[in-house]
Coordinates of C-alpha atoms in Angstrom, one line a residue:
M189 CA -12.6 -27.9 -4.0
N190 CA -12.7 -24.2 -5.0
K191 CA -15.0 -23.6 -7.8
N192 CA -14.5 -20.2 -9.3
R193 CA -16.6 -18.5 -11.8
L194 CA -14.5 -16.7 -14.4
N195 CA -16.0 -14.9 -17.4
R196 CA -13.6 -12.8 -19.7
K197 CA -15.3 -11.1 -22.4
S198 CA -14.3 -8.4 -25.1
P199 CA -13.6 -4.9 -23.6
R200 CA -16.3 -2.2 -23.7
S201 CA -16.5 1.4 -24.1
P202 CA -17.1 3.7 -21.3
A203 CA -20.3 4.7 -22.8
Q204 CA -21.8 0.9 -22.7
R205 CA -21.0 0.7 -19.0
S206 CA -21.0 3.9 -17.3
A207 CA -24.3 4.3 -16.3
P208 CA -25.0 0.7 -14.5
F209 CA -21.4 1.2 -12.8
L210 CA -22.9 4.2 -10.8
V211 CA -25.6 2.0 -9.1
I212 CA -22.6 0.6 -6.9
V213 CA -21.8 4.2 -5.8
S214 CA -25.2 4.7 -4.3
L215 CA -24.9 1.3 -2.5
L216 CA -21.5 2.3 -0.7
A217 CA -23.2 5.0 1.1
L218 CA -25.6 2.5 2.6
T219 CA -22.8 0.4 4.1
S220 CA -20.8 3.1 5.4
M221 CA -22.6 3.0 8.7
V222 CA -19.3 2.5 11.2
C223 CA -18.3 2.9 14.7
Q224 CA -16.3 6.1 15.5
C225 CA -12.8 4.9 15.7
T226 CA -11.3 5.9 18.9
P227 CA -8.4 4.1 20.9
G228 CA -9.1 1.1 23.2
A229 CA -11.3 1.8 26.1
N230 CA -9.3 1.7 29.3
P231 CA -7.3 -1.4 28.6
S232 CA -5.8 -3.4 31.3
A233 CA -2.5 -4.9 32.2
N234 CA -2.6 -8.4 33.3
P235 CA -0.4 -8.9 36.7
N236 CA -0.7 -12.7 36.2
S237 CA 1.0 -12.9 32.7
N238 CA 4.0 -14.9 32.2
G239 CA 7.0 -13.8 29.8
S240 CA 7.3 -17.0 27.9
L241 CA 4.8 -18.9 25.5
T242 CA 5.3 -21.8 23.8
D243 CA 3.4 -22.5 20.5
A244 CA 1.3 -25.1 22.0
E245 CA 0.6 -22.5 24.9
E246 CA -0.4 -19.9 22.4
M247 CA -2.8 -22.4 20.6
Q248 CA -4.4 -23.4 23.8
A249 CA -4.8 -19.8 25.1
V250 CA -6.6 -18.6 22.0
E251 CA -8.7 -21.6 21.9
R252 CA -9.8 -21.3 25.7
A253 CA -10.6 -17.5 25.2
N254 CA -12.5 -18.2 22.4
E255 CA -14.8 -20.7 24.5
V256 CA -15.3 -18.4 27.0
Y257 CA -16.3 -16.0 24.7
H258 CA -18.9 -18.5 22.8
Q259 CA -20.1 -19.9 26.4
S260 CA -20.7 -16.5 27.6
M261 CA -23.3 -15.9 24.8
D262 CA -27.0 -15.8 25.8
P263 CA -29.9 -17.4 23.5
D264 CA -29.9 -14.5 21.2
G265 CA -26.1 -14.6 20.5
V266 CA -24.9 -11.7 22.7
A267 CA -21.8 -12.5 24.2
D268 CA -20.8 -11.4 27.9
M269 CA -17.9 -9.2 27.2
V270 CA -17.4 -8.7 31.0
Q271 CA -16.9 -12.0 31.5
L272 CA -14.6 -12.4 28.7
L273 CA -12.4 -9.6 30.1
N274 CA -12.1 -11.0 33.6
Y275 CA -10.9 -14.4 32.3
L276 CA -8.4 -12.8 30.1
G277 CA -7.2 -11.2 33.4
S278 CA -6.9 -14.5 34.7
D279 CA -4.9 -16.3 32.1
P280 CA -1.1 -15.7 32.1
A281 CA -0.7 -16.2 28.4
F282 CA -2.2 -12.6 27.8
E283 CA -0.3 -9.6 28.9
A284 CA -2.8 -6.9 28.0
Y285 CA -6.6 -6.6 27.1
G286 CA -9.0 -4.1 26.4
H287 CA -12.7 -3.1 25.3
S288 CA -12.6 -1.3 21.8
S289 CA -14.9 1.6 20.8
D290 CA -16.9 -0.7 18.6
G291 CA -17.8 -3.2 21.5
S292 CA -15.1 -5.6 20.4
V293 CA -12.6 -7.2 23.0
W294 CA -8.8 -7.5 22.0
A295 CA -6.0 -9.4 23.9
Q296 CA -2.5 -9.4 23.5
L297 CA -0.6 -12.7 24.2
T298 CA 2.7 -12.4 25.8
N299 CA 4.6 -13.2 22.4
G300 CA 3.0 -10.0 21.0
R301 CA 0.5 -11.7 18.9
Q302 CA -3.3 -10.6 19.2
A303 CA -6.5 -12.2 19.4
V304 CA -9.8 -10.1 18.9
F305 CA -13.5 -11.3 19.9
L306 CA -16.1 -9.3 17.8
A307 CA -18.7 -7.4 19.2
T308 CA -22.1 -9.3 19.3
S309 CA -24.1 -6.3 20.3
R310 CA -24.1 -2.7 19.9
E311 CA -25.6 -1.9 23.4
V312 CA -23.6 0.2 25.8
V313 CA -21.7 -2.0 28.6
D314 CA -22.2 -0.9 32.0
S315 CA -18.5 -0.7 33.3
S316 CA -19.8 0.2 36.9
T317 CA -20.5 -3.2 37.6
Q318 CA -17.1 -4.6 36.9
P319 CA -14.7 -1.5 37.5
A320 CA -11.6 -4.0 37.5
A321 CA -11.9 -4.9 34.0
G322 CA -11.5 -1.3 32.9
L323 CA -14.5 -1.0 30.7
A324 CA -16.1 2.0 29.0
A325 CA -19.1 2.5 26.9
P326 CA -18.7 2.0 23.1
V327 CA -19.2 4.8 20.9
P328 CA -22.6 4.6 19.0
I329 CA -22.7 3.6 15.6
A330 CA -22.7 6.7 13.3
M331 CA -21.6 8.1 9.9
Q332 CA -18.1 9.5 10.0
E333 CA -15.8 11.4 7.9
V334 CA -12.1 11.0 9.1
Q335 CA -9.1 12.0 7.2
V336 CA -7.4 8.9 8.2
A337 CA -9.6 7.0 6.1
N338 CA -8.5 9.2 3.0
D339 CA -4.8 8.3 3.1
L340 CA -4.8 5.2 5.1
V341 CA -3.7 2.7 2.2
S342 CA -0.8 4.5 0.7
S343 CA 2.2 2.4 -0.3
G344 CA 3.6 4.4 -3.2
E345 CA 1.3 3.1 -5.8
G346 CA -1.6 5.3 -4.8
S347 CA -4.1 6.0 -2.1
A348 CA -7.5 4.8 -1.0
R349 CA -10.3 7.2 0.0
L350 CA -13.8 7.4 1.1
L351 CA -16.6 7.9 -1.6
T352 CA -19.1 10.8 -1.0
D353 CA -22.8 10.3 -1.8
N354 CA -23.6 10.1 -5.6
E355 CA -20.0 10.8 -6.5
K356 CA -19.3 9.8 -10.2
L357 CA -16.3 7.7 -10.7
E358 CA -14.1 6.9 -13.5
L359 CA -14.4 3.2 -14.8
P360 CA -11.6 0.7 -13.4
S361 CA -8.7 0.0 -15.6
N362 CA -9.2 -3.7 -15.0
D363 CA -12.6 -5.4 -16.0
L364 CA -11.9 -8.3 -13.4
V365 CA -14.2 -8.2 -10.3
L366 CA -13.4 -10.4 -7.0
I367 CA -16.4 -11.1 -4.9
M368 CA -15.8 -12.7 -1.6
N369 CA -18.7 -13.8 0.9
G370 CA -17.5 -14.6 4.3
L371 CA -21.1 -14.4 6.0
T372 CA -23.8 -16.9 6.8
S373 CA -27.2 -17.2 5.0
A374 CA -28.4 -15.2 7.8
Y375 CA -27.2 -12.0 6.3
S376 CA -28.9 -10.4 3.5
F377 CA -25.9 -10.4 1.1
D378 CA -26.5 -12.2 -2.2
S379 CA -23.3 -12.5 -3.9
R380 CA -24.4 -14.7 -6.6
K381 CA -27.1 -11.9 -7.7
I382 CA -24.1 -9.5 -7.6
G383 CA -22.0 -11.5 -9.7
D384 CA -24.8 -11.9 -12.2
W385 CA -25.1 -8.2 -12.6
F386 CA -21.5 -7.9 -13.2
D387 CA -21.6 -10.8 -15.9
L388 CA -24.5 -8.7 -17.5
M389 CA -22.3 -5.7 -17.8
E390 CA -19.6 -8.0 -19.1
Y391 CA -17.0 -7.8 -16.3
G392 CA -15.0 -11.1 -15.8
V393 CA -16.2 -12.3 -12.4
V394 CA -14.1 -14.4 -9.7
S395 CA -16.2 -15.5 -6.7
P396 CA -14.7 -18.3 -4.9
S397 CA -17.3 -20.8 -3.1
T398 CA -14.8 -21.1 -0.2
G399 CA -15.7 -17.7 1.1
V400 CA -12.8 -15.3 2.3
Q401 CA -9.5 -17.3 2.6
V402 CA -6.1 -15.5 3.6
E403 CA -4.3 -17.3 0.6
D404 CA -6.4 -15.3 -1.8
L405 CA -5.7 -12.0 -0.2
Y406 CA -2.0 -12.0 -1.2
F407 CA -2.8 -10.0 -4.4
K408 CA 1.0 -8.6 -4.7
E409 CA 2.5 -12.0 -4.5
K410 CA 0.1 -13.5 -6.7
G411 CA 0.1 -10.8 -9.2
N412 CA -3.8 -10.4 -9.2
Q413 CA -5.3 -7.0 -9.9
Y414 CA -9.0 -6.5 -9.8
G415 CA -10.9 -3.4 -10.9
V416 CA -13.8 -4.1 -8.3
F417 CA -13.2 -5.9 -5.0
I418 CA -16.4 -6.7 -3.3
L419 CA -15.9 -8.2 0.3
A420 CA -18.8 -9.1 2.8
T421 CA -17.5 -10.3 6.1
H422 CA -17.3 -9.5 9.9
G423 CA -15.4 -6.5 11.1
G424 CA -14.1 -4.9 14.3
L425 CA -11.4 -3.2 16.0
G426 CA -8.2 -4.4 17.8
C427 CA -5.4 -2.5 18.8
R428 CA -2.6 -1.4 16.5
E429 CA -0.2 0.2 19.1
I430 CA 0.2 -0.8 22.8
V431 CA 2.3 1.5 25.0
N432 CA 2.8 0.5 28.5
K433 CA -0.1 -2.0 28.3
Q434 CA -2.3 0.7 27.1
C435 CA -3.9 1.0 23.6
T436 CA -3.0 4.1 21.8
V437 CA -4.0 3.5 18.2
P438 CA -7.1 1.1 17.1
L439 CA -6.4 -1.7 14.6
A440 CA -9.2 -2.2 12.0
L441 CA -9.6 -5.8 10.6
L442 CA -11.7 -8.0 8.7
A443 CA -12.5 -11.7 9.3
T444 CA -11.6 -14.7 7.0
N445 CA -12.8 -18.0 6.9
T446 CA -9.4 -19.6 7.1
L447 CA -9.1 -21.8 10.3
V448 CA -6.3 -21.5 12.7
T449 CA -4.2 -24.7 12.3
E450 CA -0.6 -25.5 13.2
E451 CA 0.2 -25.6 9.5
N452 CA -1.3 -22.2 8.8
K453 CA 0.2 -20.8 12.1
N454 CA 3.8 -21.7 10.7
R455 CA 2.7 -20.4 7.0
Y456 CA 1.5 -16.8 8.5
A457 CA 3.9 -16.5 11.3
D458 CA 5.5 -13.2 9.8
D459 CA 1.8 -11.5 9.3
L460 CA 1.0 -12.7 12.9
D461 CA 4.0 -11.3 14.4
A462 CA 3.5 -8.0 12.6
R463 CA -0.2 -7.8 13.3
R464 CA -0.9 -8.1 9.6
L465 CA -3.1 -10.9 10.7
V466 CA -4.6 -11.6 14.1
Y467 CA -6.7 -14.4 15.4
V468 CA -10.4 -13.7 15.5
G469 CA -13.9 -14.8 17.2
S470 CA -17.0 -14.2 16.0
R471 CA -20.5 -14.9 17.0
D472 CA -21.4 -17.2 13.5
F473 CA -18.2 -19.4 13.5
P474 CA -17.4 -21.2 16.8
G475 CA -13.7 -22.3 15.9
N476 CA -10.6 -20.1 15.8
Y477 CA -10.1 -18.1 12.5
Y478 CA -7.9 -15.5 11.2
A479 CA -8.5 -11.8 10.5
F480 CA -6.8 -9.5 8.2
T481 CA -5.9 -6.1 9.3
E482 CA -5.1 -2.6 7.6
T483 CA -1.6 -3.3 8.0
F484 CA -2.1 -6.5 5.8
V485 CA -3.6 -4.4 3.1
I486 CA -1.0 -1.9 2.7
K487 CA 1.6 -4.9 2.7
H488 CA 0.0 -7.6 0.5
M489 CA -2.8 -5.9 -1.7
L490 CA -2.7 -3.7 -4.7
F491 CA -5.2 -2.2 -6.9
P492 CA -4.9 -0.6 -10.5
A493 CA -6.1 2.9 -11.2
N494 CA -9.7 3.7 -10.5
S495 CA -10.4 0.6 -8.7
L496 CA -13.8 0.3 -6.4
V497 CA -13.5 -1.5 -3.0
F498 CA -16.9 -2.2 -1.6
L499 CA -17.1 -3.4 2.0
Y500 CA -20.3 -5.0 3.7
S501 CA -19.0 -5.1 7.1
C502 CA -19.0 -3.6 10.6
S503 CA -16.2 -0.8 11.0
G504 CA -15.7 -1.5 7.1
S505 CA -14.6 2.5 6.5
N506 CA -11.9 2.0 9.4

Protein backbone atom coordinates (compact mmCIF):
# COMPACT_ATOMS: atom_id res chain seq x y z
CA MET A 1 0.00 0.00 0.00
CA ASN A 2 1.30 3.42 -0.95
CA LYS A 3 1.31 5.61 2.14
CA ASN A 4 1.97 9.21 1.21
CA ARG A 5 2.62 12.11 3.52
CA LEU A 6 0.74 15.17 2.38
CA ASN A 7 0.54 18.38 4.38
CA ARG A 8 -1.12 21.44 2.96
CA LYS A 9 -0.66 24.58 5.00
CA SER A 10 -1.37 28.24 4.63
CA PRO A 11 0.71 30.18 2.09
CA ARG A 12 3.68 32.17 3.35
CA SER A 13 5.28 35.36 2.27
CA PRO A 14 8.63 35.21 0.40
CA ALA A 15 10.35 36.71 3.43
CA GLN A 16 9.26 33.77 5.59
CA ARG A 17 10.99 31.11 3.51
CA SER A 18 13.54 32.65 1.14
CA ALA A 19 16.56 32.17 3.39
CA PRO A 20 16.14 28.47 4.23
CA PHE A 21 15.16 27.64 0.66
CA LEU A 22 18.61 28.69 -0.54
CA VAL A 23 20.14 25.83 1.42
CA ILE A 24 19.02 23.52 -1.40
CA VAL A 25 20.91 25.57 -3.97
CA SER A 26 24.21 24.94 -2.23
CA LEU A 27 23.40 21.20 -2.03
CA LEU A 28 22.74 21.01 -5.76
CA ALA A 29 26.34 21.92 -6.54
CA LEU A 30 27.52 18.96 -4.44
CA THR A 31 25.52 16.47 -6.50
CA SER A 32 26.51 17.75 -9.93
CA MET A 33 29.49 15.43 -10.31
CA VAL A 34 28.65 13.74 -13.58
CA CYS A 35 30.25 11.80 -16.38
CA GLN A 36 31.18 13.88 -19.41
CA CYS A 37 28.58 12.96 -21.97
CA THR A 38 30.01 11.67 -25.25
CA PRO A 39 28.49 9.23 -27.74
CA GLY A 40 28.67 5.52 -26.93
CA ALA A 41 32.16 4.17 -27.32
CA ASN A 42 32.72 2.01 -30.41
CA PRO A 43 29.47 0.02 -30.29
CA SER A 44 29.25 -3.23 -32.23
CA ALA A 45 26.71 -4.68 -34.59
CA ASN A 46 25.66 -8.21 -33.77
CA PRO A 47 26.15 -10.50 -36.79
CA ASN A 48 24.08 -13.15 -35.05
CA SER A 49 20.90 -11.09 -34.67
CA ASN A 50 17.60 -12.14 -36.18
CA GLY A 51 15.04 -9.75 -37.58
CA SER A 52 11.99 -10.91 -35.66
CA LEU A 53 11.30 -11.01 -31.94
CA THR A 54 8.19 -12.21 -30.13
CA ASP A 55 7.06 -10.71 -26.83
CA ALA A 56 8.18 -13.83 -24.99
CA GLU A 57 11.60 -13.76 -26.68
CA GLU A 58 12.00 -10.09 -25.74
CA MET A 59 11.31 -10.78 -22.06
CA GLN A 60 13.62 -13.81 -22.05
CA ALA A 61 16.44 -11.88 -23.73
CA VAL A 62 16.35 -9.06 -21.19
CA GLU A 63 16.20 -11.54 -18.32
CA ARG A 64 19.15 -13.55 -19.68
CA ALA A 65 21.31 -10.45 -20.16
CA ASN A 66 20.47 -9.23 -16.66
CA GLU A 67 21.45 -12.61 -15.24
CA VAL A 68 24.82 -12.45 -17.00
CA TYR A 69 25.31 -8.91 -15.70
CA HIS A 70 24.67 -9.94 -12.09
CA GLN A 71 26.51 -13.26 -12.27
CA SER A 72 29.62 -11.46 -13.54
CA MET A 73 29.86 -9.32 -10.40
CA ASP A 74 32.75 -9.87 -8.02
CA PRO A 75 32.30 -9.88 -4.18
CA ASP A 76 32.46 -6.07 -4.20
CA GLY A 77 29.57 -5.85 -6.65
CA VAL A 78 31.66 -4.77 -9.66
CA ALA A 79 30.36 -6.27 -12.89
CA ASP A 80 32.57 -7.60 -15.69
CA MET A 81 31.25 -5.48 -18.56
CA VAL A 82 33.51 -7.23 -21.07
CA GLN A 83 31.82 -10.52 -20.23
CA LEU A 84 28.41 -8.88 -20.64
CA LEU A 85 29.30 -7.36 -24.01
CA ASN A 86 30.61 -10.67 -25.29
CA TYR A 87 27.35 -12.30 -24.25
CA LEU A 88 25.27 -9.63 -26.00
CA GLY A 89 27.19 -10.34 -29.19
CA SER A 90 26.17 -13.99 -29.02
CA ASP A 91 22.45 -13.43 -28.36
CA PRO A 92 20.43 -13.03 -31.59
CA ALA A 93 17.79 -10.98 -29.76
CA PHE A 94 20.17 -7.99 -29.72
CA GLU A 95 21.13 -6.22 -32.93
CA ALA A 96 23.57 -3.64 -31.52
CA TYR A 97 25.33 -2.97 -28.25
CA GLY A 98 27.97 -0.65 -26.84
CA HIS A 99 29.89 0.72 -23.90
CA SER A 100 28.76 4.23 -22.85
CA SER A 101 31.16 6.92 -21.66
CA ASP A 102 30.01 6.58 -18.05
CA GLY A 103 30.82 2.87 -17.93
CA SER A 104 27.29 1.59 -18.57
CA VAL A 105 26.46 -0.91 -21.31
CA TRP A 106 23.51 -0.44 -23.66
CA ALA A 107 21.94 -3.04 -25.92
CA GLN A 108 19.30 -2.61 -28.61
CA LEU A 109 16.85 -5.42 -29.20
CA THR A 110 15.89 -6.31 -32.76
CA ASN A 111 12.48 -4.70 -32.18
CA GLY A 112 14.15 -1.35 -31.42
CA ARG A 113 13.66 -1.36 -27.66
CA GLN A 114 16.65 -0.86 -25.43
CA ALA A 115 18.18 -2.32 -22.27
CA VAL A 116 20.86 -0.54 -20.24
CA PHE A 117 23.07 -2.09 -17.57
CA LEU A 118 24.41 0.56 -15.24
CA ALA A 119 28.08 1.00 -14.44
CA THR A 120 29.16 -0.61 -11.17
CA SER A 121 32.67 0.86 -11.21
CA ARG A 122 34.35 4.07 -12.33
CA GLU A 123 37.56 2.25 -13.21
CA VAL A 124 38.85 2.46 -16.78
CA VAL A 125 38.09 -0.69 -18.76
CA ASP A 126 41.06 -2.20 -20.59
CA SER A 127 39.78 -2.62 -24.14
CA SER A 128 43.00 -4.26 -25.33
CA THR A 129 41.99 -7.56 -23.71
CA GLN A 130 38.76 -7.79 -25.71
CA PRO A 131 39.11 -5.85 -28.98
CA ALA A 132 36.14 -7.69 -30.48
CA ALA A 133 33.83 -6.10 -27.93
CA GLY A 134 34.77 -2.64 -29.20
CA LEU A 135 35.29 -1.13 -25.77
CA ALA A 136 36.83 2.24 -25.06
CA ALA A 137 37.78 3.78 -21.73
CA PRO A 138 34.99 5.73 -20.01
CA VAL A 139 35.63 9.42 -19.52
CA PRO A 140 36.56 10.16 -15.86
CA ILE A 141 33.88 11.77 -13.71
CA ALA A 142 34.19 15.56 -13.72
CA MET A 143 32.16 18.71 -13.30
CA GLN A 144 30.83 19.77 -16.67
CA GLU A 145 29.11 22.78 -18.12
CA VAL A 146 27.30 21.88 -21.31
CA GLN A 147 24.87 24.00 -23.24
CA VAL A 148 22.63 21.02 -23.95
CA ALA A 149 21.78 20.83 -20.25
CA ASN A 150 20.50 24.41 -20.38
CA ASP A 151 17.83 23.76 -22.97
CA LEU A 152 17.29 19.98 -22.93
CA VAL A 153 13.82 20.10 -21.39
CA SER A 154 11.91 22.41 -23.66
CA SER A 155 8.37 21.62 -24.68
CA GLY A 156 6.68 24.96 -25.16
CA GLU A 157 6.00 25.63 -21.47
CA GLY A 158 9.57 26.62 -20.59
CA SER A 159 13.04 25.18 -20.25
CA ALA A 160 15.37 23.67 -17.69
CA ARG A 161 18.95 24.68 -16.93
CA LEU A 162 21.74 23.91 -14.52
CA LEU A 163 22.17 26.13 -11.50
CA THR A 164 25.38 27.98 -10.83
CA ASP A 165 27.05 27.86 -7.43
CA ASN A 166 25.43 30.17 -4.84
CA GLU A 167 22.77 31.27 -7.31
CA LYS A 168 19.75 32.93 -5.71
CA LEU A 169 16.38 31.67 -6.86
CA GLU A 170 12.88 32.95 -7.03
CA LEU A 171 10.54 30.82 -4.93
CA PRO A 172 8.43 28.18 -6.71
CA SER A 173 4.92 29.21 -7.65
CA ASN A 174 3.68 25.90 -6.19
CA ASP A 175 4.19 24.85 -2.56
CA LEU A 176 4.02 21.09 -3.19
CA VAL A 177 7.20 19.02 -2.85
CA LEU A 178 7.63 15.51 -4.29
CA ILE A 179 10.42 13.42 -2.77
CA MET A 180 11.22 10.06 -4.37
CA ASN A 181 13.93 7.75 -3.06
CA GLY A 182 14.71 4.71 -5.18
CA LEU A 183 17.99 3.83 -3.43
CA THR A 184 18.71 1.22 -0.79
CA SER A 185 19.70 2.07 2.78
CA ALA A 186 23.35 1.65 1.74
CA TYR A 187 23.25 5.17 0.31
CA SER A 188 23.44 8.29 2.46
CA PHE A 189 20.22 9.92 1.32
CA ASP A 190 17.77 10.60 4.13
CA SER A 191 14.48 11.37 2.40
CA ARG A 192 12.61 11.48 5.71
CA LYS A 193 14.88 14.16 7.12
CA ILE A 194 14.51 16.20 3.93
CA GLY A 195 10.74 15.83 4.10
CA ASP A 196 10.71 16.91 7.74
CA TRP A 197 12.69 20.01 6.81
CA PHE A 198 10.15 20.98 4.14
CA ASP A 199 7.36 20.31 6.63
CA LEU A 200 9.03 22.75 8.99
CA MET A 201 9.14 25.33 6.20
CA GLU A 202 5.41 24.74 5.69
CA TYR A 203 5.59 23.10 2.28
CA GLY A 204 3.20 20.32 1.35
CA VAL A 205 5.23 17.12 1.12
CA VAL A 206 4.45 14.01 -0.94
CA SER A 207 6.86 11.13 -0.27
CA PRO A 208 5.76 7.75 -1.68
CA SER A 209 6.82 4.76 0.39
CA THR A 210 7.08 2.68 -2.81
CA GLY A 211 10.15 4.51 -4.11
CA VAL A 212 10.22 5.64 -7.74
CA GLN A 213 7.28 4.22 -9.69
CA VAL A 214 6.69 4.90 -13.38
CA GLU A 215 2.98 5.59 -12.80
CA ASP A 216 3.83 8.47 -10.43
CA LEU A 217 5.94 10.20 -13.11
CA TYR A 218 3.12 10.96 -15.56
CA PHE A 219 2.78 14.52 -14.27
CA LYS A 220 0.98 15.94 -17.31
CA GLU A 221 -1.56 13.15 -17.56
CA LYS A 222 -2.34 13.22 -13.84
CA GLY A 223 -2.37 17.03 -13.60
CA ASN A 224 0.38 17.03 -10.96
CA GLN A 225 2.57 20.08 -10.58
CA TYR A 226 5.33 20.19 -7.98
CA GLY A 227 7.30 23.29 -7.09
CA VAL A 228 10.16 21.10 -5.88
CA PHE A 229 11.01 17.62 -7.20
CA ILE A 230 13.71 15.68 -5.34
CA LEU A 231 14.78 12.35 -6.82
CA ALA A 232 17.38 9.91 -5.51
CA THR A 233 18.04 6.93 -7.76
CA HIS A 234 20.60 5.25 -10.00
CA GLY A 235 21.39 6.87 -13.35
CA GLY A 236 23.42 6.20 -16.45
CA LEU A 237 23.72 6.55 -20.20
CA GLY A 238 22.17 4.53 -22.99
CA CYS A 239 21.98 5.42 -26.66
CA ARG A 240 19.43 7.86 -28.04
CA GLU A 241 20.25 7.65 -31.73
CA ILE A 242 21.76 4.64 -33.49
CA VAL A 243 22.86 5.03 -37.10
CA ASN A 244 24.21 1.98 -38.95
CA LYS A 245 24.49 0.17 -35.61
CA GLN A 246 26.62 3.02 -34.25
CA CYS A 247 25.61 5.25 -31.32
CA THR A 248 25.66 8.89 -32.39
CA VAL A 249 23.78 10.53 -29.48
CA PRO A 250 23.78 9.31 -25.83
CA LEU A 251 20.59 8.87 -23.84
CA ALA A 252 20.41 9.95 -20.19
CA LEU A 253 18.24 7.77 -17.96
CA LEU A 254 17.17 7.37 -14.34
CA ALA A 255 16.12 4.06 -12.81
CA THR A 256 12.73 3.35 -11.26
CA ASN A 257 11.55 0.66 -8.83
CA THR A 258 8.87 -0.56 -11.26
CA LEU A 259 9.37 -4.21 -12.14
CA VAL A 260 9.12 -5.46 -15.71
CA THR A 261 6.01 -7.64 -15.93
CA GLU A 262 3.82 -8.73 -18.82
CA GLU A 263 1.11 -6.33 -17.64
CA ASN A 264 3.51 -3.39 -17.36
CA LYS A 265 5.11 -4.23 -20.68
CA ASN A 266 1.74 -3.82 -22.40
CA ARG A 267 0.89 -0.71 -20.38
CA TYR A 268 4.13 1.05 -21.29
CA ALA A 269 4.49 -0.27 -24.85
CA ASP A 270 4.38 3.16 -26.52
CA ASP A 271 7.01 4.63 -24.21
CA LEU A 272 9.24 1.55 -24.66
CA ASP A 273 8.97 1.81 -28.45
CA ALA A 274 9.91 5.51 -28.34
CA ARG A 275 12.75 4.88 -25.84
CA ARG A 276 11.07 7.13 -23.33
CA LEU A 277 11.34 4.06 -21.12
CA VAL A 278 14.10 1.45 -21.31
CA TYR A 279 14.85 -1.76 -19.45
CA VAL A 280 17.51 -1.26 -16.81
CA GLY A 281 19.78 -3.44 -14.72
CA SER A 282 21.53 -2.12 -11.61
CA ARG A 283 23.80 -3.60 -8.99
CA ASP A 284 21.39 -3.19 -6.08
CA PHE A 285 18.31 -4.78 -7.67
CA PRO A 286 18.62 -8.25 -9.26
CA GLY A 287 15.31 -8.10 -11.13
CA ASN A 288 14.37 -6.35 -14.38
CA TYR A 289 13.17 -2.78 -13.98
CA TYR A 290 12.30 0.28 -16.04
CA ALA A 291 14.24 3.51 -16.33
CA PHE A 292 12.82 6.76 -17.66
CA THR A 293 14.82 8.87 -20.07
CA GLU A 294 15.21 12.50 -21.03
CA THR A 295 12.57 12.08 -23.74
CA PHE A 296 10.10 10.80 -21.10
CA VAL A 297 10.63 14.05 -19.18
CA ILE A 298 9.81 16.11 -22.26
CA LYS A 299 6.70 14.07 -23.08
CA HIS A 300 5.15 13.43 -19.67
CA MET A 301 6.52 15.83 -17.04
CA LEU A 302 5.56 19.45 -16.44
CA PHE A 303 6.70 21.90 -13.77
CA PRO A 304 5.28 25.27 -12.73
CA ALA A 305 7.25 28.52 -12.84
CA ASN A 306 10.47 28.73 -10.79
CA SER A 307 10.47 25.01 -10.00
CA LEU A 308 13.53 23.31 -8.57
CA VAL A 309 14.56 19.77 -9.61
CA PHE A 310 17.18 18.13 -7.40
CA LEU A 311 18.74 14.88 -8.69
CA TYR A 312 20.85 12.67 -6.44
CA SER A 313 22.14 10.28 -9.10
CA CYS A 314 25.01 9.42 -11.36
CA SER A 315 24.84 11.31 -14.68
CA GLY A 316 21.97 13.38 -13.23
CA SER A 317 22.94 16.61 -15.01
CA ASN A 318 22.73 14.84 -18.36
